[in-house]
Amino acid sequence: MIYLNGEFMPIEEARVPVLDRGFIFGDGVYEVIPVYSRHAFRLPEHLRRLQASLDAIRLDNPHDAAEWTRLVRRLIELNEAEDQSLYLHVTRGVARRDHAFPRGVAPTVFMMSNPLVTPPQAQVEQGVCAITAPDNRWLRCDIKAIALLPNVLLRQLAVDAGCVETVLIRDGMVTEGAASNIFVIREGVMLAPPKNHLMLPGITYDVVLELAAANGMPHEVREIAEAELRGASEVWLSSSTKEVLAITRLDGQGVGDGRPGPLFQRMYALYQEYKNRVMRFPDTQ
Ligand SMILES: Cc1ncc(COP(=O)(O)O)c(C=O)c1O
């Protein structure tokens, strides 16, 4: 079952007019929220980021956090899988095609759930391969905009190369992945790029930094030069659906010894432990 503009219905019955500004302009924002054992992971944080995205595109939030929470819970109930991936999407609604904001138009609100597919064990144990590419996206990558054409093209470069992700470089610095955040480990220190307009403030990124801080793992939030990426002992990616994965090949070269490193193994274990804890005690997350 999906949710569209006030109603829950089978996806086959859902219809959106072709003049929806999401379809015409990509004028909208979205969220992806993992659900473990029917508990939405870090829901308040996802709703805060949704609010920030809506503010950035100057679109009023159609619901307050309590209403979103109620809708999310109902959507989880109406779908079968214990572990789900929720997609929330708000566009500037349906109007005659004109770039200027329409007046008095209700936003389109759409939510769907798919079974959550976490990375196969082989990817966790052996790591994944990535390529690099120049970050040619716009300068508001902090907005979780549905207009994802640049990310689609960049991610496809990785797929074409038989890899899972494209690590993006802007002005000689690592920004993020086409659909993930990136961490670089050098001399035992985990480096994370600072949150700014050049990257999406990942919810998983925050969890990884919090776990590092809480467990005494040396870490630093600072700009990461391309040369530091290339000479790293470990490189990781993080996202809501991929969790944390080690990148063990980058542009055809092994990262470190070509296997997931010891700090990755530690972080992966901490992440799983944290996930299991919040599944059992959802109020502690
Ligand atoms: C461009 C980009 N950066 C980072 C992320 C990771 O964000 P999160 O951890 O909230 O899923 C995503 C998520 O898909 C993304 O699309």
PDB file of N, CA, C and O and ligand atoms in Angstrom, residues 30-34 46 49 137 141 143-144 148 151 165 168 176-182 199-206 238-243 271, ligand 1:
ATOM      1  N   TYR A  30      12.474  14.903  -1.003  1.00  0.00           N
ATOM      2  CA  TYR A  30      12.106  13.556  -0.569  1.00  0.00           C
ATOM      3  C   TYR A  30      12.956  13.106   0.602  1.00  0.00           C
ATOM      4  O   TYR A  30      13.927  13.776   0.975  1.00  0.00           O
ATOM      5  N   GLU A  31      12.592  11.966   1.154  1.00  0.00           N
ATOM      6  CA  GLU A  31      13.352  11.298   2.207  1.00  0.00           C
ATOM      7  C   GLU A  31      13.298   9.800   1.969  1.00  0.00           C
ATOM      8  O   GLU A  31      12.308   9.294   1.414  1.00  0.00           O
ATOM      9  N   VAL A  32      14.323   9.090   2.391  1.00  0.00           N
ATOM     10  CA  VAL A  32      14.298   7.626   2.428  1.00  0.00           C
ATOM     11  C   VAL A  32      14.628   7.223   3.863  1.00  0.00           C
ATOM     12  O   VAL A  32      15.649   7.640   4.407  1.00  0.00           O
ATOM     13  N   ILE A  33      13.725   6.437   4.454  1.00  0.00           N
ATOM     14  CA  ILE A  33      13.852   6.091   5.875  1.00  0.00           C
ATOM     15  C   ILE A  33      13.853   4.571   6.026  1.00  0.00           C
ATOM     16  O   ILE A  33      12.889   3.914   5.625  1.00  0.00           O
ATOM     17  N   PRO A  34      14.912   4.000   6.587  1.00  0.00           N
ATOM     18  CA  PRO A  34      14.881   2.557   6.797  1.00  0.00           C
ATOM     19  C   PRO A  34      14.009   2.198   8.005  1.00  0.00           C
ATOM     20  O   PRO A  34      13.941   2.969   8.971  1.00  0.00           O
ATOM     21  N   HIS A  46      15.054  12.321  10.299  1.00  0.00           N
ATOM     22  CA  HIS A  46      14.631  12.364   8.888  1.00  0.00           C
ATOM     23  C   HIS A  46      13.583  13.466   8.679  1.00  0.00           C
ATOM     24  O   HIS A  46      13.616  14.170   7.664  1.00  0.00           O
ATOM     25  N   ARG A  49      15.281  16.784   8.592  1.00  0.00           N
ATOM     26  CA  ARG A  49      15.955  17.046   7.316  1.00  0.00           C
ATOM     27  C   ARG A  49      14.923  17.358   6.222  1.00  0.00           C
ATOM     28  O   ARG A  49      15.161  18.223   5.361  1.00  0.00           O
ATOM     29  N   ARG A 137      27.574  18.510  -9.954  1.00  0.00           N
ATOM     30  CA  ARG A 137      26.208  18.852  -9.570  1.00  0.00           C
ATOM     31  C   ARG A 137      26.111  20.339  -9.203  1.00  0.00           C
ATOM     32  O   ARG A 137      27.092  21.054  -9.198  1.00  0.00           O
ATOM     33  N   CYS A 141      23.737  20.848  -2.812  1.00  0.00           N
ATOM     34  CA  CYS A 141      23.632  19.398  -2.639  1.00  0.00           C
ATOM     35  C   CYS A 141      23.143  19.027  -1.241  1.00  0.00           C
ATOM     36  O   CYS A 141      22.914  17.857  -0.940  1.00  0.00           O
ATOM     37  N   ILE A 143      20.297  19.997  -0.175  1.00  0.00           N
ATOM     38  CA  ILE A 143      18.840  19.826  -0.300  1.00  0.00           C
ATOM     39  C   ILE A 143      18.570  18.430  -0.862  1.00  0.00           C
ATOM     40  O   ILE A 143      19.151  18.056  -1.884  1.00  0.00           O
ATOM     41  N   LYS A 144      17.676  17.686  -0.214  1.00  0.00           N
ATOM     42  CA  LYS A 144      17.366  16.348  -0.734  1.00  0.00           C
ATOM     43  C   LYS A 144      16.276  16.509  -1.796  1.00  0.00           C
ATOM     44  O   LYS A 144      15.093  16.226  -1.562  1.00  0.00           O
ATOM     45  N   LEU A 148      17.187  14.463  -9.511  1.00  0.00           N
ATOM     46  CA  LEU A 148      18.412  13.701  -9.258  1.00  0.00           C
ATOM     47  C   LEU A 148      19.181  13.345 -10.524  1.00  0.00           C
ATOM     48  O   LEU A 148      20.022  12.446 -10.497  1.00  0.00           O
ATOM     49  N   ASN A 151      22.914  13.014 -10.166  1.00  0.00           N
ATOM     50  CA  ASN A 151      23.264  11.835  -9.355  1.00  0.00           C
ATOM     51  C   ASN A 151      23.026  10.543 -10.130  1.00  0.00           C
ATOM     52  O   ASN A 151      23.805   9.587 -10.032  1.00  0.00           O
ATOM     53  N   GLU A 165      29.512   2.445  -6.518  1.00  0.00           N
ATOM     54  CA  GLU A 165      29.353   3.859  -6.196  1.00  0.00           C
ATOM     55  C   GLU A 165      30.394   4.705  -6.916  1.00  0.00           C
ATOM     56  O   GLU A 165      31.478   4.222  -7.289  1.00  0.00           O
ATOM     57  N   LEU A 168      32.729  11.455  -5.467  1.00  0.00           N
ATOM     58  CA  LEU A 168      32.749  12.721  -6.187  1.00  0.00           C
ATOM     59  C   LEU A 168      33.816  13.660  -5.635  1.00  0.00           C
ATOM     60  O   LEU A 168      34.001  13.772  -4.423  1.00  0.00           O
ATOM     61  N   GLU A 176      31.128  13.683  -1.583  1.00  0.00           N
ATOM     62  CA  GLU A 176      30.330  12.539  -1.130  1.00  0.00           C
ATOM     63  C   GLU A 176      30.242  11.541  -2.264  1.00  0.00           C
ATOM     64  O   GLU A 176      30.946  11.687  -3.271  1.00  0.00           O
ATOM     65  N   GLY A 177      29.393  10.526  -2.125  1.00  0.00           N
ATOM     66  CA  GLY A 177      29.137   9.602  -3.220  1.00  0.00           C
ATOM     67  C   GLY A 177      27.900  10.075  -3.982  1.00  0.00           C
ATOM     68  O   GLY A 177      27.202  10.985  -3.541  1.00  0.00           O
ATOM     69  N   ALA A 178      27.639   9.445  -5.131  1.00  0.00           N
ATOM     70  CA  ALA A 178      26.456   9.823  -5.919  1.00  0.00           C
ATOM     71  C   ALA A 178      25.173   9.574  -5.130  1.00  0.00           C
ATOM     72  O   ALA A 178      24.171  10.244  -5.352  1.00  0.00           O
ATOM     73  N   ALA A 179      25.205   8.598  -4.202  1.00  0.00           N
ATOM     74  CA  ALA A 179      24.029   8.322  -3.361  1.00  0.00           C
ATOM     75  C   ALA A 179      24.458   7.889  -1.966  1.00  0.00           C
ATOM     76  O   ALA A 179      23.809   7.033  -1.346  1.00  0.00           O
ATOM     77  N   SER A 180      25.545   8.454  -1.467  1.00  0.00           N
ATOM     78  CA  SER A 180      26.053   8.052  -0.145  1.00  0.00           C
ATOM     79  C   SER A 180      27.028   9.112   0.351  1.00  0.00           C
ATOM     80  O   SER A 180      27.450   9.977  -0.417  1.00  0.00           O
ATOM     81  N   ASN A 181      27.372   9.039   1.631  1.00  0.00           N
ATOM     82  CA  ASN A 181      28.461   9.863   2.166  1.00  0.00           C
ATOM     83  C   ASN A 181      29.735   9.024   2.228  1.00  0.00           C
ATOM     84  O   ASN A 181      29.691   7.796   2.215  1.00  0.00           O
ATOM     85  N   ILE A 182      30.863   9.723   2.272  1.00  0.00           N
ATOM     86  CA  ILE A 182      32.161   9.042   2.195  1.00  0.00           C
ATOM     87  C   ILE A 182      33.008   9.371   3.432  1.00  0.00           C
ATOM     88  O   ILE A 182      33.042  10.515   3.894  1.00  0.00           O
ATOM     89  N   MET A 199      27.306  18.799   0.118  1.00  0.00           N
ATOM     90  CA  MET A 199      26.927  17.395   0.356  1.00  0.00           C
ATOM     91  C   MET A 199      25.611  17.294   1.117  1.00  0.00           C
ATOM     92  O   MET A 199      25.196  18.244   1.795  1.00  0.00           O
ATOM     93  N   LEU A 200      24.987  16.136   0.977  1.00  0.00           N
ATOM     94  CA  LEU A 200      23.763  15.875   1.736  1.00  0.00           C
ATOM     95  C   LEU A 200      24.159  15.510   3.167  1.00  0.00           C
ATOM     96  O   LEU A 200      25.036  14.657   3.361  1.00  0.00           O
ATOM     97  N   PRO A 201      23.532  16.160   4.161  1.00  0.00           N
ATOM     98  CA  PRO A 201      23.828  15.777   5.546  1.00  0.00           C
ATOM     99  C   PRO A 201      23.180  14.427   5.863  1.00  0.00           C
ATOM    100  O   PRO A 201      22.004  14.358   6.219  1.00  0.00           O
ATOM    101  N   GLY A 202      23.932  13.368   5.686  1.00  0.00           N
ATOM    102  CA  GLY A 202      23.376  12.013   5.808  1.00  0.00           C
ATOM    103  C   GLY A 202      22.991  11.688   7.241  1.00  0.00           C
ATOM    104  O   GLY A 202      23.700  12.035   8.178  1.00  0.00           O
ATOM    105  N   ILE A 203      21.872  10.997   7.384  1.00  0.00           N
ATOM    106  CA  ILE A 203      21.460  10.541   8.716  1.00  0.00           C
ATOM    107  C   ILE A 203      22.422   9.438   9.172  1.00  0.00           C
ATOM    108  O   ILE A 203      22.823   9.379  10.335  1.00  0.00           O
ATOM    109  N   THR A 204      22.827   8.582   8.234  1.00  0.00           N
ATOM    110  CA  THR A 204      23.771   7.509   8.570  1.00  0.00           C
ATOM    111  C   THR A 204      25.144   8.098   8.896  1.00  0.00           C
ATOM    112  O   THR A 204      25.841   7.603   9.801  1.00  0.00           O
ATOM    113  N   TYR A 205      25.537   9.139   8.161  1.00  0.00           N
ATOM    114  CA  TYR A 205      26.786   9.869   8.431  1.00  0.00           C
ATOM    115  C   TYR A 205      26.814  10.310   9.896  1.00  0.00           C
ATOM    116  O   TYR A 205      27.801  10.126  10.605  1.00  0.00           O
ATOM    117  N   ASP A 206      25.678  10.875  10.368  1.00  0.00           N
ATOM    118  CA  ASP A 206      25.605  11.307  11.767  1.00  0.00           C
ATOM    119  C   ASP A 206      25.766  10.118  12.707  1.00  0.00           C
ATOM    120  O   ASP A 206      26.457  10.215  13.724  1.00  0.00           O
ATOM    121  N   SER A 238      28.489   5.439   3.377  1.00  0.00           N
ATOM    122  CA  SER A 238      27.352   5.234   4.283  1.00  0.00           C
ATOM    123  C   SER A 238      26.079   5.749   3.627  1.00  0.00           C
ATOM    124  O   SER A 238      26.104   6.767   2.923  1.00  0.00           O
ATOM    125  N   SER A 239      24.993   5.014   3.844  1.00  0.00           N
ATOM    126  CA  SER A 239      23.670   5.517   3.468  1.00  0.00           C
ATOM    127  C   SER A 239      22.624   4.691   4.203  1.00  0.00           C
ATOM    128  O   SER A 239      22.929   3.620   4.739  1.00  0.00           O
ATOM    129  N   SER A 240      21.396   5.196   4.180  1.00  0.00           N
ATOM    130  CA  SER A 240      20.327   4.539   4.927  1.00  0.00           C
ATOM    131  C   SER A 240      20.127   3.092   4.494  1.00  0.00           C
ATOM    132  O   SER A 240      19.855   2.236   5.327  1.00  0.00           O
ATOM    133  N   THR A 241      20.229   2.816   3.203  1.00  0.00           N
ATOM    134  CA  THR A 241      19.985   1.445   2.754  1.00  0.00           C
ATOM    135  C   THR A 241      21.270   0.623   2.664  1.00  0.00           C
ATOM    136  O   THR A 241      21.243  -0.591   2.842  1.00  0.00           O
ATOM    137  N   LYS A 242      22.412   1.260   2.444  1.00  0.00           N
ATOM    138  CA  LYS A 242      23.678   0.503   2.360  1.00  0.00           C
ATOM    139  C   LYS A 242      24.363   0.413   3.719  1.00  0.00           C
ATOM    140  O   LYS A 242      25.364  -0.294   3.862  1.00  0.00           O
ATOM    141  N   GLU A 243      23.838   1.166   4.706  1.00  0.00           N
ATOM    142  CA  GLU A 243      24.457   1.217   6.040  1.00  0.00           C
ATOM    143  C   GLU A 243      25.900   1.675   5.900  1.00  0.00           C
ATOM    144  O   GLU A 243      26.134   2.740   5.353  1.00  0.00           O
ATOM    145  N   TYR A 271      27.676  -0.402  14.365  1.00  0.00           N
ATOM    146  CA  TYR A 271      26.447   0.008  13.682  1.00  0.00           C
ATOM    147  C   TYR A 271      25.358  -1.061  13.859  1.00  0.00           C
ATOM    148  O   TYR A 271      24.208  -0.754  14.158  1.00  0.00           O
TER     149      TYR A 271
HETATM  150  C1  LIG B   1      23.744  12.218  -2.498  1.00  0.00           C
HETATM  151  C2  LIG B   1      23.548  11.483  -1.214  1.00  0.00           C
HETATM  152  N1  LIG B   1      24.428  11.682  -0.210  1.00  0.00           N
HETATM  153  C3  LIG B   1      24.300  11.013   0.965  1.00  0.00           C
HETATM  154  C4  LIG B   1      23.287  10.104   1.185  1.00  0.00           C
HETATM  155  C5  LIG B   1      23.192   9.377   2.497  1.00  0.00           C
HETATM  156  O1  LIG B   1      22.156   9.890   3.318  1.00  0.00           O
HETATM  157  P1  LIG B   1      21.415   8.988   4.377  1.00  0.00           P
HETATM  158  O2  LIG B   1      22.466   8.432   5.291  1.00  0.00           O
HETATM  159  O3  LIG B   1      20.511   9.940   5.106  1.00  0.00           O
HETATM  160  O4  LIG B   1      20.680   7.920   3.655  1.00  0.00           O
HETATM  161  C6  LIG B   1      22.333   9.883   0.190  1.00  0.00           C
HETATM  162  C7  LIG B   1      21.234   8.952   0.434  1.00  0.00           C
HETATM  163  O5  LIG B   1      20.715   8.309  -0.402  1.00  0.00           O
HETATM  164  C8  LIG B   1      22.473  10.590  -1.051  1.00  0.00           C
HETATM  165  O6  LIG B   1      21.584  10.405  -2.040  1.00  0.00           O
END
